[in-house]
Amino acid sequence: MQEAANNGIRVEECRLQQGLCGFYYEPKRLIVLDETLLDFQKRCTLCHELVHAHNHDRGCTPYGSKAERRARLCTAFRLINPHEYAMAERMYGADSYLIACELNVTIQVIEDYKNWLHDSAVS
């Protein structure tokens, strides 16, 4: 298990159950990341969990809660440079996988960013 400190928030790595990339535990100000993730996956997961920590989230369901939606959107905003995204989209069209590879983020981060772009264009 690796451990690092970050502004009063501890970050540890260990093997997590399949399908779980990481989580934030507010009472101990602890982020746990799955040690088997690739570096770009750890970066995206850490960013996501830091949003939860910043907002003192006490747990949320993976895909429905306001806290989870906020964490996903903030992660996309923090990790995606709009100009780099536009260039990648010109190169690869709508292919989320290739854009994610180009920008060194997960497909989920790309999809969250695309959804924001779509929603802001519709509004």
CSV table of C-alpha atoms in Angstrom, one decimal:
chain,number,residue,atom,x,y,z
A,1,MET,CA,0.0,0.0,0.0
A,2,GLN,CA,1.4,3.4,-1.0
A,3,GLU,CA,0.5,6.5,0.8
A,4,ALA,CA,0.9,10.2,0.0
A,5,ALA,CA,-0.3,13.4,1.7
A,6,ASN,CA,-2.2,16.2,0.1
A,7,ASN,CA,-3.5,19.3,2.0
A,8,GLY,CA,-4.6,17.2,5.0
A,9,ILE,CA,-6.1,14.5,2.8
A,10,ARG,CA,-4.4,11.2,2.8
A,11,VAL,CA,-4.1,9.2,-0.4
A,12,GLU,CA,-3.5,5.5,-0.3
A,13,GLU,CA,-3.3,2.8,-3.0
A,14,CYS,CA,-4.4,-0.8,-2.5
A,15,ARG,CA,-6.2,-3.4,-4.5
A,16,LEU,CA,-9.9,-2.6,-4.6
A,17,GLN,CA,-12.8,-4.8,-5.6
A,18,GLN,CA,-13.3,-5.1,-9.4
A,19,GLY,CA,-15.1,-2.2,-10.9
A,20,LEU,CA,-14.1,0.3,-8.1
A,21,CYS,CA,-11.4,2.7,-9.1
A,22,GLY,CA,-11.3,4.7,-5.9
A,23,PHE,CA,-13.3,6.3,-3.2
A,24,TYR,CA,-13.2,9.2,-0.7
A,25,TYR,CA,-13.9,8.6,3.0
A,26,GLU,CA,-14.7,11.9,4.6
A,27,PRO,CA,-14.4,11.0,8.3
A,28,LYS,CA,-10.8,10.2,7.9
A,29,ARG,CA,-10.1,12.6,5.0
A,30,LEU,CA,-8.9,9.6,3.0
A,31,ILE,CA,-8.8,8.9,-0.7
A,32,VAL,CA,-8.1,5.3,-1.7
A,33,LEU,CA,-7.1,4.4,-5.3
A,34,ASP,CA,-6.9,1.0,-6.9
A,35,GLU,CA,-3.3,0.2,-7.2
A,36,THR,CA,-3.9,-1.7,-10.4
A,37,LEU,CA,-5.0,1.3,-12.4
A,38,LEU,CA,-2.8,2.8,-15.1
A,39,ASP,CA,-1.2,6.2,-14.4
A,40,PHE,CA,-3.8,8.1,-16.5
A,41,GLN,CA,-6.6,6.3,-14.8
A,42,LYS,CA,-5.2,7.1,-11.3
A,43,ARG,CA,-4.8,10.8,-12.3
A,44,CYS,CA,-8.5,10.9,-13.4
A,45,THR,CA,-9.7,9.0,-10.4
A,46,LEU,CA,-7.6,11.1,-8.0
A,47,CYS,CA,-8.9,14.3,-9.5
A,48,HIS,CA,-12.5,13.0,-9.2
A,49,GLU,CA,-12.0,12.0,-5.5
A,50,LEU,CA,-10.3,15.4,-4.7
A,51,VAL,CA,-13.5,17.1,-5.9
A,52,HIS,CA,-15.5,15.0,-3.4
A,53,ALA,CA,-12.9,15.8,-0.7
A,54,HIS,CA,-13.1,19.6,-1.5
A,55,ASN,CA,-16.9,19.4,-1.1
A,56,HIS,CA,-16.8,17.2,2.0
A,57,ASP,CA,-19.0,14.7,0.3
A,58,ARG,CA,-20.0,11.8,2.6
A,59,GLY,CA,-20.6,9.2,0.0
A,60,CYS,CA,-22.8,9.0,-3.1
A,61,THR,CA,-24.2,6.6,-5.5
A,62,PRO,CA,-22.1,6.1,-8.6
A,63,TYR,CA,-24.4,7.7,-11.2
A,64,GLY,CA,-27.3,9.5,-9.8
A,65,SER,CA,-26.4,11.9,-7.0
A,66,LYS,CA,-25.8,15.6,-7.3
A,67,ALA,CA,-22.4,15.1,-5.7
A,68,GLU,CA,-21.4,12.5,-8.2
A,69,ARG,CA,-22.5,14.6,-11.2
A,70,ARG,CA,-20.6,17.6,-9.8
A,71,ALA,CA,-17.4,15.5,-9.3
A,72,ARG,CA,-17.6,14.1,-12.8
A,73,LEU,CA,-18.1,17.5,-14.4
A,74,CYS,CA,-15.4,19.2,-12.3
A,75,THR,CA,-13.0,16.4,-13.2
A,76,ALA,CA,-13.7,16.9,-16.9
A,77,PHE,CA,-13.2,20.7,-16.6
A,78,ARG,CA,-9.9,20.3,-14.7
A,79,LEU,CA,-8.4,17.7,-16.9
A,80,ILE,CA,-9.5,18.8,-20.4
A,81,ASN,CA,-8.0,21.9,-22.1
A,82,PRO,CA,-10.7,23.2,-24.4
A,83,HIS,CA,-8.2,24.0,-27.2
A,84,GLU,CA,-6.6,20.5,-27.0
A,85,TYR,CA,-10.0,18.9,-27.0
A,86,ALA,CA,-11.1,20.9,-30.1
A,87,MET,CA,-7.9,19.8,-31.9
A,88,ALA,CA,-8.4,16.2,-30.9
A,89,GLU,CA,-12.0,16.3,-32.0
A,90,ARG,CA,-10.9,17.7,-35.4
A,91,MET,CA,-8.4,14.8,-35.7
A,92,TYR,CA,-10.6,12.0,-34.5
A,93,GLY,CA,-14.2,13.1,-35.0
A,94,ALA,CA,-16.5,11.8,-32.4
A,95,ASP,CA,-14.4,8.8,-31.4
A,96,SER,CA,-14.2,9.1,-27.6
A,97,TYR,CA,-11.6,6.4,-27.3
A,98,LEU,CA,-9.1,8.1,-29.6
A,99,ILE,CA,-9.8,11.5,-28.1
A,100,ALA,CA,-9.2,10.1,-24.6
A,101,CYS,CA,-5.9,8.5,-25.8
A,102,GLU,CA,-4.8,11.8,-27.3
A,103,LEU,CA,-5.6,13.8,-24.1
A,104,ASN,CA,-4.4,11.1,-21.7
A,105,VAL,CA,-7.7,10.8,-19.8
A,106,THR,CA,-10.4,8.1,-19.5
A,107,ILE,CA,-13.3,7.7,-21.9
A,108,GLN,CA,-15.6,8.6,-19.0
A,109,VAL,CA,-13.9,12.0,-18.7
A,110,ILE,CA,-14.4,12.6,-22.4
A,111,GLU,CA,-18.0,11.5,-22.3
A,112,ASP,CA,-18.7,13.8,-19.4
A,113,TYR,CA,-17.1,16.7,-21.2
A,114,LYS,CA,-19.0,15.9,-24.4
A,115,ASN,CA,-22.3,15.8,-22.4
A,116,TRP,CA,-21.5,19.3,-21.0
A,117,LEU,CA,-20.7,20.6,-24.5
A,118,HIS,CA,-24.0,19.2,-25.8
A,119,ASP,CA,-26.0,20.5,-22.8
A,120,SER,CA,-24.4,24.0,-23.0
A,121,ALA,CA,-25.1,24.2,-26.8
A,122,VAL,CA,-28.8,23.2,-26.3
A,123,SER,CA,-29.3,25.7,-23.5
